[in-house]
Coordinates of C-alpha atoms in Angstrom, one line a residue:
X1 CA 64.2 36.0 -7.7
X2 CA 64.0 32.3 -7.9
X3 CA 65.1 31.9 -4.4
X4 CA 62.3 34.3 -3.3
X5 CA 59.7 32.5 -5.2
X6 CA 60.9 28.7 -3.5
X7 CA 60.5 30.3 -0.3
X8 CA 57.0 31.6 -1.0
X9 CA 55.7 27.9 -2.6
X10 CA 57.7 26.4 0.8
X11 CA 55.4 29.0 2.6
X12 CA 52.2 28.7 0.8
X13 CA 52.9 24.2 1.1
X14 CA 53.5 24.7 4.7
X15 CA 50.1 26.6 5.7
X16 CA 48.5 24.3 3.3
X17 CA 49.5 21.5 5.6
X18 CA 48.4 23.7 8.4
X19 CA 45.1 24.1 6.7
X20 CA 44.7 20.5 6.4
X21 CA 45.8 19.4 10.0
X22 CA 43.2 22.1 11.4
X23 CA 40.4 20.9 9.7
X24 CA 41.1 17.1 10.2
X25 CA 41.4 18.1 14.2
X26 CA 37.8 19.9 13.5
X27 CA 36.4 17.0 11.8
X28 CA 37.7 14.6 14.7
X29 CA 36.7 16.8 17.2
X30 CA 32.7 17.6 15.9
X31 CA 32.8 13.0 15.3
X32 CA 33.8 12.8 19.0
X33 CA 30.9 15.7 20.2
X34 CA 28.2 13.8 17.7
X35 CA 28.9 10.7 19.3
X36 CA 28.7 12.0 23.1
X37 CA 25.5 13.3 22.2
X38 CA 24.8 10.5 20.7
X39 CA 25.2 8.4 24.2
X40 CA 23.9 11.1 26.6
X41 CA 20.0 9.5 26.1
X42 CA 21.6 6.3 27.2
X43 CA 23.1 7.6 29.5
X44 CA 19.7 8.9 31.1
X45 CA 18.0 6.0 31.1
X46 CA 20.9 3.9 33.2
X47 CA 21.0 6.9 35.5
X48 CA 17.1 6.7 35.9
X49 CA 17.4 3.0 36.4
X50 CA 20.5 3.6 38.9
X51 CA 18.4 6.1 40.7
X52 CA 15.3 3.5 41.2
X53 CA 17.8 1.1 42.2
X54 CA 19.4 3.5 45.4
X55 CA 15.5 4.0 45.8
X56 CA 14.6 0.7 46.8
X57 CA 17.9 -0.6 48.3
X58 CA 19.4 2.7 50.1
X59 CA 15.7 3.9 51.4
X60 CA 12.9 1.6 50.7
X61 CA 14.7 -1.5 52.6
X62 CA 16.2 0.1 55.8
X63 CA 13.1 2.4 56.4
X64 CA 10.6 -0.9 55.9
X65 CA 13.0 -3.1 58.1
X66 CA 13.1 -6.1 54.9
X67 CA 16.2 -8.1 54.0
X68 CA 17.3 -8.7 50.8
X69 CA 16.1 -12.0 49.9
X70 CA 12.4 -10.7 51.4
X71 CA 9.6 -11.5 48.5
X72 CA 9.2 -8.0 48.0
X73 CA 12.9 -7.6 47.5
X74 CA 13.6 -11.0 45.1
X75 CA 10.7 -9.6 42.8
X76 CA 11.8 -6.1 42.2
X77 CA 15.6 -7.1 41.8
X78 CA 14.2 -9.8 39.1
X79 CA 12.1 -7.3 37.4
X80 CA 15.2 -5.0 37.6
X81 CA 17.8 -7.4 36.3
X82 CA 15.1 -8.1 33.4
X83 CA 15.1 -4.9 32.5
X84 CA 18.7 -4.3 32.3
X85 CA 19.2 -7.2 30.6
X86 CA 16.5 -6.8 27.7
X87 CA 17.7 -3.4 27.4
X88 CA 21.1 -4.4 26.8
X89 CA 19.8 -6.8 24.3
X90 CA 17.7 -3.7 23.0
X91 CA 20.9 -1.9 22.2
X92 CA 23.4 -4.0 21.2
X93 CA 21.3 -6.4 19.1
X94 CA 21.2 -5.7 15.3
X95 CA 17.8 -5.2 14.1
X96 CA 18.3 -6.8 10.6
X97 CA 19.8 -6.2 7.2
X98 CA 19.1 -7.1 3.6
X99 CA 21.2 -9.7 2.7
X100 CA 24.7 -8.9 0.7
X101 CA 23.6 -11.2 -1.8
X102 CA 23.6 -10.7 -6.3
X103 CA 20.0 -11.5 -5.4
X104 CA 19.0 -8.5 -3.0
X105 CA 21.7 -6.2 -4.8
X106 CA 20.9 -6.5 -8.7
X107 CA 18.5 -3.8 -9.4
X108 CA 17.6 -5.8 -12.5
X109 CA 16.2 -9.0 -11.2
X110 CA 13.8 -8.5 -8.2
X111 CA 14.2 -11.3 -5.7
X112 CA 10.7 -13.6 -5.6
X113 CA 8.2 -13.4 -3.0
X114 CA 8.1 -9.5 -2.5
X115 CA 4.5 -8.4 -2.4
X116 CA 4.8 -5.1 -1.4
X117 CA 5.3 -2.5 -4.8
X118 CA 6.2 0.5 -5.2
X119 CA 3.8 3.5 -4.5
X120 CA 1.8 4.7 -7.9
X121 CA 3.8 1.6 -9.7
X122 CA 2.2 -1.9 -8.8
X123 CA 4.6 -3.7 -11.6
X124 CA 7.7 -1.9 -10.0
X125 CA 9.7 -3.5 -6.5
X126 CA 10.9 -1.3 -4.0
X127 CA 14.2 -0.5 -4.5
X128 CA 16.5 1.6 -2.4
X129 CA 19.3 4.0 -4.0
X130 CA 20.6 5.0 -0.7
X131 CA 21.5 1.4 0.3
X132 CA 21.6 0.0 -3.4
X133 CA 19.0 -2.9 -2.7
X134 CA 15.7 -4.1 -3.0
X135 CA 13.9 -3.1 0.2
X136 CA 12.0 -6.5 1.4
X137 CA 8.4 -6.4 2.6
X138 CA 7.5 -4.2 5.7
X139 CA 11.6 -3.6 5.6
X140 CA 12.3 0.7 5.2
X141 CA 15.3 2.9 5.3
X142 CA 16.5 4.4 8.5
X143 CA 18.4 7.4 8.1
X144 CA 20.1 7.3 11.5
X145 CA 21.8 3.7 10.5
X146 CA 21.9 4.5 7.1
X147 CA 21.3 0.9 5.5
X148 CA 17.6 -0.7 5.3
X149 CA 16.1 -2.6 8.4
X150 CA 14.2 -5.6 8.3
X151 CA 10.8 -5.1 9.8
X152 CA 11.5 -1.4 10.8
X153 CA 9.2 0.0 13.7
X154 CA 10.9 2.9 14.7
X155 CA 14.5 5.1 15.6
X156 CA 14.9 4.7 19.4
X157 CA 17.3 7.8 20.8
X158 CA 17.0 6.2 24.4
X159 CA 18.4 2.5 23.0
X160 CA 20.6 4.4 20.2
X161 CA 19.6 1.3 17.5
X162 CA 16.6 1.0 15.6
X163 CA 13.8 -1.1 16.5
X164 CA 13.5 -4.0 13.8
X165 CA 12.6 -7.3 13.1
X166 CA 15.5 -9.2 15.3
X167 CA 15.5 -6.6 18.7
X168 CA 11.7 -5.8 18.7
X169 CA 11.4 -9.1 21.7
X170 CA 14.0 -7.4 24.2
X171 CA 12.5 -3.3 23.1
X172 CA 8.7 -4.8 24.5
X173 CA 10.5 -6.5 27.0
X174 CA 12.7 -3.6 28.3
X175 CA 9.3 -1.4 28.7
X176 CA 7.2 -3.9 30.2
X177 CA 10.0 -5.0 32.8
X178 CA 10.5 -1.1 33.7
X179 CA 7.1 -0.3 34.2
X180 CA 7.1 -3.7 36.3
X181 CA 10.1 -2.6 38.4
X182 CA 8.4 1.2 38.7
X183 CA 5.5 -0.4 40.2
X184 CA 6.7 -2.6 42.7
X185 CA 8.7 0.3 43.6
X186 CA 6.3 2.8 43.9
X187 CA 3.8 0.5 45.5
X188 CA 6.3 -0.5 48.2
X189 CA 7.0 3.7 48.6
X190 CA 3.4 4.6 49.0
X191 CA 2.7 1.8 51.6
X192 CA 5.8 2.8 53.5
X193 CA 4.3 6.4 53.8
X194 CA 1.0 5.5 54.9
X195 CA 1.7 3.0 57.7
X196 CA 5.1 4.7 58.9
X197 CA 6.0 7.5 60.4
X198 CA 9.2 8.9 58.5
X199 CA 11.9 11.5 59.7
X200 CA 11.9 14.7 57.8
X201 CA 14.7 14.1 55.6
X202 CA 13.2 10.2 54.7
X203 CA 10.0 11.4 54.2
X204 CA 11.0 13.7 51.8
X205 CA 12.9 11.6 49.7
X206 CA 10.9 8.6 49.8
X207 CA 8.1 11.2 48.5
X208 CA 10.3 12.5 46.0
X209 CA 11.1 8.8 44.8
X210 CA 8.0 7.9 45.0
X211 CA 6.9 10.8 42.6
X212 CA 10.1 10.0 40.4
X213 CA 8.7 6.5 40.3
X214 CA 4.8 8.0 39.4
X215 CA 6.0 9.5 36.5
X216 CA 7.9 6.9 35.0
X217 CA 5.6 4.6 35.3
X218 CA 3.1 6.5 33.9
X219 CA 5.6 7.1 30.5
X220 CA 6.5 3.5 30.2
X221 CA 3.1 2.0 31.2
X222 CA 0.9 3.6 28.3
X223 CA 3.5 3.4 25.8
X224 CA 4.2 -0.6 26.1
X225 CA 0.6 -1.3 26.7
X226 CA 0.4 0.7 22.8
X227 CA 3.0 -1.3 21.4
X228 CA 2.0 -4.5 23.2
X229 CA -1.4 -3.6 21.2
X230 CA 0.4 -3.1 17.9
X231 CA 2.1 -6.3 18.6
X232 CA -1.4 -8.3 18.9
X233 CA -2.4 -6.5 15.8
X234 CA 0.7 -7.4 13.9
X235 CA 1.4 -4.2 13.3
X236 CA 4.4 -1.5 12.9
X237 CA 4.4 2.6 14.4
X238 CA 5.2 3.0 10.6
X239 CA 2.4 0.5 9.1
X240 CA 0.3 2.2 11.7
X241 CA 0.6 5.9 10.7
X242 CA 0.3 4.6 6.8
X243 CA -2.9 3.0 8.1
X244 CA -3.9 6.2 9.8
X245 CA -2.7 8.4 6.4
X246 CA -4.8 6.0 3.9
X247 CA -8.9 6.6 6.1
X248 CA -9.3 8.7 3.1
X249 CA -8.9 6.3 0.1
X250 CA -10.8 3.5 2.9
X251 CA -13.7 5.8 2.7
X252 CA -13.9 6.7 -0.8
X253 CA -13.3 3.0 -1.4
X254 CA -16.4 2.2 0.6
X255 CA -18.6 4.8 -0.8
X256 CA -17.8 3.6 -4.5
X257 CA -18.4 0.2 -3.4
X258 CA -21.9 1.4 -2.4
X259 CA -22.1 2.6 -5.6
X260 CA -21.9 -0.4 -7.0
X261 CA -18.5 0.4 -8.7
X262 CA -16.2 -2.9 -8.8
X263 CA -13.8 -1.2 -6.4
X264 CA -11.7 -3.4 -3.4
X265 CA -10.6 -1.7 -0.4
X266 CA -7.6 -1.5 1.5
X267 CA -6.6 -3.9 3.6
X268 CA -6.0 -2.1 6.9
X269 CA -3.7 -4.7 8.6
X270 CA -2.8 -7.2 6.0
X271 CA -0.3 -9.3 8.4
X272 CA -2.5 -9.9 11.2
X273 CA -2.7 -13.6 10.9
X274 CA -4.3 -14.0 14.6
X275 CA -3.4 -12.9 18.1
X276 CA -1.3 -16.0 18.6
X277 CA 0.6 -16.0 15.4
X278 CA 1.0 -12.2 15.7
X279 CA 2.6 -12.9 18.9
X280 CA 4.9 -15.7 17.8
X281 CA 6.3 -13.7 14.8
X282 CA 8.1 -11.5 17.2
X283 CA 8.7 -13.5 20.7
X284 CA 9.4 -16.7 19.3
X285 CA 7.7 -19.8 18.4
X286 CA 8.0 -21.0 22.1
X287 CA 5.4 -19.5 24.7
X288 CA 7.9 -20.4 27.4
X289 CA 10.6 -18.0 26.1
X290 CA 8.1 -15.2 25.8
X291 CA 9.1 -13.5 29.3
X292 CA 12.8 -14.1 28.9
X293 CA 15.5 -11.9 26.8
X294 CA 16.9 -14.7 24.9
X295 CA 16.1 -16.3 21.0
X296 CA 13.7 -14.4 18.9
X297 CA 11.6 -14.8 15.9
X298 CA 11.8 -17.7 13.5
X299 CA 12.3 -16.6 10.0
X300 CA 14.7 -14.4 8.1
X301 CA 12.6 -11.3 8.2
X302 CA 12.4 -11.0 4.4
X303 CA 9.1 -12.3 4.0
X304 CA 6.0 -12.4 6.2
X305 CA 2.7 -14.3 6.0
X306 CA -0.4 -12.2 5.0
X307 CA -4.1 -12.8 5.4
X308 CA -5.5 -15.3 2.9
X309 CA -7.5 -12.8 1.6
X310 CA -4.9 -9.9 0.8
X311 CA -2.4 -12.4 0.0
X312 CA -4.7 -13.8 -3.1
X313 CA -5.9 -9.6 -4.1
X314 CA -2.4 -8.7 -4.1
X315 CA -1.7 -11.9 -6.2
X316 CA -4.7 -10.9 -8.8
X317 CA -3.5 -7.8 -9.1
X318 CA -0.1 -8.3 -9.7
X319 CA -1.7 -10.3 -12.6
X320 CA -4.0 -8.1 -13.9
X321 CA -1.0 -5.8 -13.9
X322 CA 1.5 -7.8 -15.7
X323 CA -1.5 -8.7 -18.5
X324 CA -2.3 -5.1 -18.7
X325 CA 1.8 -4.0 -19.4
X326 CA 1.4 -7.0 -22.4
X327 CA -1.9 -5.9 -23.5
X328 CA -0.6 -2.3 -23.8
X329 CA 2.9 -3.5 -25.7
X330 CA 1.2 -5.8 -28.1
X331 CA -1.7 -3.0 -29.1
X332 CA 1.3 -0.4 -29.4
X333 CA 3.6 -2.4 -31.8
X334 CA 1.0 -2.7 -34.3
X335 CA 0.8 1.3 -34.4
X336 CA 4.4 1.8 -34.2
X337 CA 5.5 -0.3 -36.9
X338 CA 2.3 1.5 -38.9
X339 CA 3.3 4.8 -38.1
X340 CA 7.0 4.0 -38.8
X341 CA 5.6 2.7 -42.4
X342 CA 2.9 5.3 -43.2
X343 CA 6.1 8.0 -42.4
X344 CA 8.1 6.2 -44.4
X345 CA 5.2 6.0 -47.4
X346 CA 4.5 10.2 -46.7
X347 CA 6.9 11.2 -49.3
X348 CA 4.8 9.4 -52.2
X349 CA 1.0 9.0 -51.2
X350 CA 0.9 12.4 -48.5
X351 CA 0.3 12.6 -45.4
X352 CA -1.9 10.4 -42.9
X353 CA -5.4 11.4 -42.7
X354 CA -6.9 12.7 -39.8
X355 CA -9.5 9.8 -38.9
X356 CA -6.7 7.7 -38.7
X357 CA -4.5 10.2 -35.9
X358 CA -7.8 10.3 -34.0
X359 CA -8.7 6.9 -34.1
X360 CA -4.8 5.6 -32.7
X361 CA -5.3 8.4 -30.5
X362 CA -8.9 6.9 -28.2
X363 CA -7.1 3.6 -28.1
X364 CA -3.3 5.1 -26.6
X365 CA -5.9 6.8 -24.3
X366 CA -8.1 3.9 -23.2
X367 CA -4.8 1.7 -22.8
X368 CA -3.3 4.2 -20.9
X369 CA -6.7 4.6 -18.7
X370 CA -6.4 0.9 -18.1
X371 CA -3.1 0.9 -16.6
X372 CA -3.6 3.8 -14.6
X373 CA -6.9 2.2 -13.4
X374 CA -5.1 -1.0 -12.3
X375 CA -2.1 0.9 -10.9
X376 CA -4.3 2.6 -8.6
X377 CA -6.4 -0.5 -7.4
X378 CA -2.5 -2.3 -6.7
X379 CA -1.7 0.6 -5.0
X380 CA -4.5 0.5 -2.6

C-alpha cells in the first residue's frame, strides 16, 4: 500500500511538472506571436518605403535616361534618407517619462508647478495608480507602454512607440519627408508617361507606381498638414478631441455670460503662446535644426508655459479653491465640537431643538453649494 501510494504522488509530481512546462512553452510561444504582430506594421511601412525606392531607381531612372547624381535624383534620395532617418528616430526615441524621483512618486506631496487638476476636483493633482505617480501637465497614460508619457499625442502602431514630448520632431518630420519623397516620385512618374512612349510591361508598372505613389501621398499629405496645424496651435490629438468634447460647457458658458452671470469660459487652447513659440516647443529653439532629425525641445516636459490670461484664472481659482476648503473646515468645527457637546449634554437638558438642526442644516448646504460652485468653475 505505501509503495502504491509513492508511485501515485511520483505520478501526480511528474504531470504536474508536465503541466507546468506546457503552459510556460504556451506563454513563450503567444509573447513571441504578440510581438511579431507587434512588428508587422513596421514592417509595412519599410516595405512601402522599399517599394518607392525600386520605383524611382529600378524604373524611374533607366526609363528617363538620368544618372544618379541628376538634381532630380540628389533631391528624392535626400528626401528619402530624411525620412528613414526621422523615422528611425520616430521609433527608437523615448517619448518621455515622469521622473523616478520621492517628488513625482509620493502621492502625499504633489510636486509644485502642476496646473492641470483633477476632473470634478480642482484642489486634487492628477495622480496615476497604474504608474504610481503624479501625472505632469498635458502628460497621460498610455496603455500600450504602460507608464505615463510626457506630452502624450497619440499611440502610433506604424512607429510601435508613442508619440510624446521628446519624438514628436522626428514623427512631423517622418510624414512630411514621405509625403516629400511621394511627390517627387510621382511627379517624376506622371511626366515620364506623358512625354514617353513606354513598353507594355514599363508602362504598366510605372502606372501602377505611380498610383501606389497617389495614394500614399494622399494619406501622408492631409494627415501631416493636420498635425503640422495642431503643432502651430500648440496643440495635442488628445487636447484636441477634449477641446472638441467640451463645445457644450463653451456654449453654455457663453450664454450665461450673456446672462449676466459671473461665469468664465474655457480656455480652448491654453498653451498656444504664438506660432513661433508653438513651434519652438517641439523642433527646438534653433530655426536652423528645424528640417533636420537631430536635438529637440528645450525643457524637461514637465511643465509648459500657458497664456497669460489662463495661467492667472487657473491661478485665482486654485485660490478661491483653497479659501473655500478653509472657509468650509473652519465653519464646520464650530458645529462639530457643538454637536459633540449638545450630545454630550442630551442626557440632562433633552434633546436639540429643531430650529437649531435646520438652521446647521442651510449653512452645511450653502458651504457645500460653494465648493461645488468653485469646483465646477476650476474644472472648466
Amino acid at each position: 500500500c505505501h509503495t502504491a501510494g509513492f508511485a501515485a504522488a511520483a505520478t501526480a509530481d511528474g504531470c504536474n511538472v508536465l503541466m507546468k512546462d506546457a503552459l510556460s512553452f504556451i506563454n513563450n510561444a503567444l509573447c513571441f506571436k504578440c510581438q511579431i504582430l507587434d512588428l508587422l506594421p513596421m514592417g509595412f511601412v519599410l516595405w512601402l518605403l522599399q517599394l518607392l525606392y525600386c520605383a524611382f531607381v529600378f524604373s524611374y531612372m533607366p526609363l528617363a535616361g538620368i544618372a544618379l547624381n541628376s538634381p532630380v535624383s540628389l533631391i528624392f534620395h535626400a528626401f528619402f534618407f530624411l525620412t528613414l532617418t526621422s523615422f528611425y528616430r520616430a521609433a527608437t526615441t523615448d517619448p518621455g517619462h515622469v521622473p523616478h524621483t520621492r517628488e513625482w512618486r509620493t502621492r502625499s506631496s504633489p510636486p509644485q508647478g502642476m496646473t492641470e487638476r483633477k476632473r470634478g476636483n480642482p484642489r486634487q493633482a492628477r495622480w496615476c495608480d497604474k504608474d504610481g505617480c503624479y501625472k505632469p501637465d498635458r502628460a497621460h497614460h498610455c496603455r500600450a507602454l504602460g507608464r505615463v508619457v510626457l506630452r502624450m499625442d497619440h499611440h502610433c502602431i506604424w512607429l510601435r512607440n508613442t508619440v510624446g514630448f521628446s519624438n514628436h520632431k522626428f514623427f512631423l518630420q517622418f510624414l512630411g519627408y514621405a509625403a516629400a519623397a511621394c511627390s517627387v516620385l510621382g511627379v517624376s512618374l506622371l511626366e515620364l508617361l506623358v512625354h514617353t512612349a513606354l513598353p507594355g510591361l514599363s508602362s504598366f508598372l510605372v502606372t501602377g507606381a505611380a498610383g501606389l505613389t497617389a495614394i500614399l501621398g494622399g494619406v501622408l499629405g492631409p494627415f501631416f498638414a493636420f498635425h503640422f496645424w495642431l503643432l502651430t496651435k500648440n496643440m495635442t490629438t488628445i487636447e484636441l478631441v477634449a477641446a472638441n468634447a467640451s463645445q457644450q460647457e463653451v456654449a453654455k458658458a457663453a450664454s450665461e455670460i450673456e446672462a449676466g452671470k459671473p461665469r468664465e469660459a474655457p480656455a480652448p487652447d491654453p498653451y498656444n503662446i504664438g506660432t513661433y513659440n508653438n513651434l519652438c516647443s517641439i523642433l527646438g529653439d534653433n530655426p536652423l535644426m528645424w528640417l533636420l532629425p537631430v536635438g529637440g525641445p528645450s525643457g524637461d516636459g514637465l511643465s509648459f508655459p500657458l497664456r497669460p490670461e489662463v495661467a492667472i484664472e487657473r491661478e485665482r481659482l486654485r485660490q478661491r479653491a483653497v479659501q473655500v476648503g478653509l472657509h468650509i473646515g473652519n465653519r464646520m468645527k464650530p458645529q462639530l465640537l457643538g454637536n459633540s457637546e449638545q450630545s454630550t449634554a442630551s442626557g440632562d437638558d433633552g434633546t436639540k431643538s429643531e430650529t437649531d438642526t435646520s438652521s446647521e442644516g442651510r449653512q452645511t448646504s450653502a458651504a457645500t453649494a460653494t465648493a461645488t460652485t468653485v469646483e465646477a468653475e476650476a474644472e472648466a
